[in-house]
XYZ file of N, CA and C in Angstrom:
225
model
N 113.033 67.507 52.463
C 114.294 67.771 53.137
C 114.120 67.683 54.657
N 112.987 68.173 55.163
C 112.731 68.116 56.603
C 112.560 66.671 57.065
N 111.889 65.852 56.251
C 111.703 64.445 56.598
C 113.047 63.715 56.648
N 113.960 64.061 55.742
C 115.282 63.447 55.728
C 116.042 63.797 57.004
N 115.949 65.040 57.453
C 116.623 65.441 58.683
C 116.026 64.738 59.894
N 114.716 64.560 59.914
C 114.063 63.847 61.022
C 114.506 62.391 61.049
N 114.544 61.750 59.888
C 114.964 60.347 59.829
C 116.420 60.194 60.274
N 117.290 61.104 59.824
C 118.693 61.033 60.231
C 118.830 61.272 61.730
N 118.030 62.178 62.285
C 118.039 62.414 63.725
C 117.600 61.184 64.500
N 116.575 60.494 64.011
C 116.114 59.265 64.666
C 117.172 58.165 64.599
N 117.883 58.080 63.477
C 118.956 57.091 63.357
C 120.089 57.391 64.336
N 120.428 58.662 64.497
C 121.481 59.035 65.450
C 121.030 58.753 66.879
N 119.773 59.056 67.194
C 119.259 58.776 68.539
C 119.266 57.279 68.825
N 118.962 56.460 67.825
C 118.985 55.013 68.000
C 120.413 54.528 68.253
N 121.370 55.114 67.563
C 122.771 54.733 67.786
C 123.231 55.114 69.193
N 122.827 56.290 69.665
C 123.186 56.703 71.022
C 122.522 55.790 72.045
N 121.254 55.426 71.805
C 120.542 54.497 72.679
C 121.253 53.149 72.720
N 121.740 52.686 71.565
C 122.431 51.398 71.500
C 123.756 51.442 72.259
N 124.454 52.564 72.202
C 125.760 52.681 72.854
C 125.671 53.099 74.321
N 124.478 53.368 74.823
C 124.335 53.860 76.192
C 124.877 52.897 77.263
N 124.753 51.565 77.154
C 125.361 50.708 78.181
C 126.881 50.827 78.244
N 127.524 51.044 77.107
C 128.982 51.208 77.128
C 129.339 52.518 77.820
N 128.582 53.582 77.539
C 128.819 54.854 78.222
C 128.594 54.712 79.720
N 127.544 53.982 80.103
C 127.261 53.778 81.527
C 128.361 52.955 82.193
N 128.828 51.914 81.531
C 129.885 51.082 82.104
C 131.169 51.888 82.265
N 131.480 52.718 81.294
C 132.695 53.520 81.372
C 132.611 54.556 82.490
N 131.452 55.209 82.602
C 131.328 56.280 83.601
C 131.198 55.737 85.033
N 130.719 54.515 85.214
C 130.535 53.961 86.550
C 131.702 53.106 87.032
N 132.748 52.999 86.236
C 133.895 52.185 86.619
C 134.879 53.030 87.431
N 135.285 52.530 88.593
C 136.298 53.257 89.373
C 137.633 53.316 88.617
N 138.417 54.333 88.902
C 139.694 54.472 88.198
C 140.613 53.304 88.549
N 141.304 52.815 87.549
C 142.222 51.702 87.740
C 141.585 50.334 87.578
N 140.287 50.265 87.398
C 139.587 48.986 87.228
C 139.187 48.813 85.756
N 138.822 47.584 85.403
C 138.369 47.290 84.051
C 136.873 47.548 83.945
N 136.463 48.226 82.861
C 135.039 48.499 82.695
C 134.257 47.250 82.291
N 134.935 46.182 81.936
C 134.270 44.946 81.540
C 134.010 44.030 82.734
N 134.562 44.337 83.888
C 134.426 43.512 85.072
C 133.110 43.840 85.783
N 132.276 42.832 85.984
C 130.983 43.045 86.646
C 131.127 43.333 88.130
N 132.161 42.837 88.744
C 132.331 42.981 90.185
C 132.672 44.396 90.616
N 133.206 45.207 89.711
C 133.566 46.574 90.074
C 132.421 47.550 89.829
N 131.321 47.098 89.298
C 130.155 47.952 89.133
C 129.886 48.389 87.707
N 130.914 48.658 86.931
C 130.708 49.170 85.584
C 130.203 48.129 84.607
N 130.765 46.945 84.671
C 130.417 45.897 83.714
C 128.990 45.388 83.827
N 128.355 45.611 84.971
C 126.969 45.162 85.141
C 126.022 45.898 84.195
N 126.385 47.110 83.792
C 125.544 47.877 82.864
C 125.484 47.215 81.492
N 126.474 46.401 81.165
C 126.494 45.759 79.849
C 125.411 44.689 79.714
N 124.847 44.244 80.831
C 123.729 43.303 80.765
C 122.485 43.944 80.169
N 122.448 45.257 80.086
C 121.309 45.932 79.451
C 121.193 45.594 77.969
N 122.281 45.112 77.377
C 122.223 44.744 75.957
C 121.237 43.607 75.696
N 120.897 42.847 76.706
C 119.884 41.801 76.533
C 118.554 42.434 76.130
N 118.275 43.612 76.647
C 117.030 44.323 76.324
C 117.226 45.274 75.147
N 118.343 45.987 75.153
C 118.553 47.058 74.178
C 118.807 46.524 72.771
N 119.510 45.422 72.634
C 119.845 44.906 71.303
C 118.604 44.588 70.463
N 117.623 43.831 70.956
C 116.448 43.570 70.111
C 115.641 44.829 69.817
N 115.487 45.704 70.815
C 114.721 46.937 70.598
C 115.399 47.806 69.548
N 116.693 47.977 69.686
C 117.439 48.807 68.751
C 117.440 48.212 67.344
N 117.530 46.905 67.244
C 117.515 46.256 65.929
C 116.165 46.433 65.243
N 115.085 46.320 65.990
C 113.745 46.506 65.410
C 113.557 47.948 64.955
N 113.974 48.900 65.794
C 113.854 50.314 65.421
C 114.702 50.605 64.189
N 115.900 50.053 64.128
C 116.776 50.260 62.979
C 116.153 49.700 61.707
N 115.549 48.528 61.792
C 114.897 47.924 60.629
C 113.716 48.762 60.158
N 112.902 49.241 61.100
C 111.749 50.080 60.729
C 112.224 51.373 60.073
N 113.249 52.006 60.644
C 113.758 53.238 60.063
C 114.368 53.008 58.685
N 115.035 51.874 58.486
C 115.584 51.544 57.172
C 114.474 51.376 56.144
N 113.419 50.669 56.511
C 112.293 50.473 55.596
C 111.628 51.805 55.262
N 111.424 52.650 56.279
C 110.828 53.959 56.030
C 111.712 54.820 55.137
N 113.006 54.763 55.343
C 113.937 55.553 54.529
C 113.881 55.085 53.074
N 113.798 53.777 52.841
C 113.699 53.255 51.482
C 112.376 53.652 50.844
N 111.284 53.532 51.602
C 109.969 53.895 51.062
C 109.916 55.367 50.725
N 110.406 56.228 51.599
C 110.388 57.657 51.328
C 111.278 58.017 50.150
N 112.396 57.311 49.985
C 113.313 57.593 48.864
C 112.680 57.203 47.547
N 111.943 56.086 47.515
C 111.317 55.667 46.260
C 110.097 56.508 45.922
N 109.416 57.029 46.925
C 108.240 57.870 46.669
C 108.607 59.281 46.227
N 109.786 59.747 46.587
C 110.162 61.118 46.248
C 110.629 61.261 44.821
N 110.943 60.155 44.164
C 111.435 60.228 42.776
C 110.315 60.188 41.772
């Protein structure tokens, strides 16, 4: 049960890590501007997805494999 909670916590942390550029773009955008526009400052944070997407995908795949292995071993 403790291992399941740890795995679920890691999955949630990975999701927050993946969504962090959107949070950064939203929080750094001046009021009245579009958060997708790079010229206003907020949209430049979305370029982090070039780095974050592969890292997050690899972590997600590893966690999925571990979750499957642990589920089959517990039965």
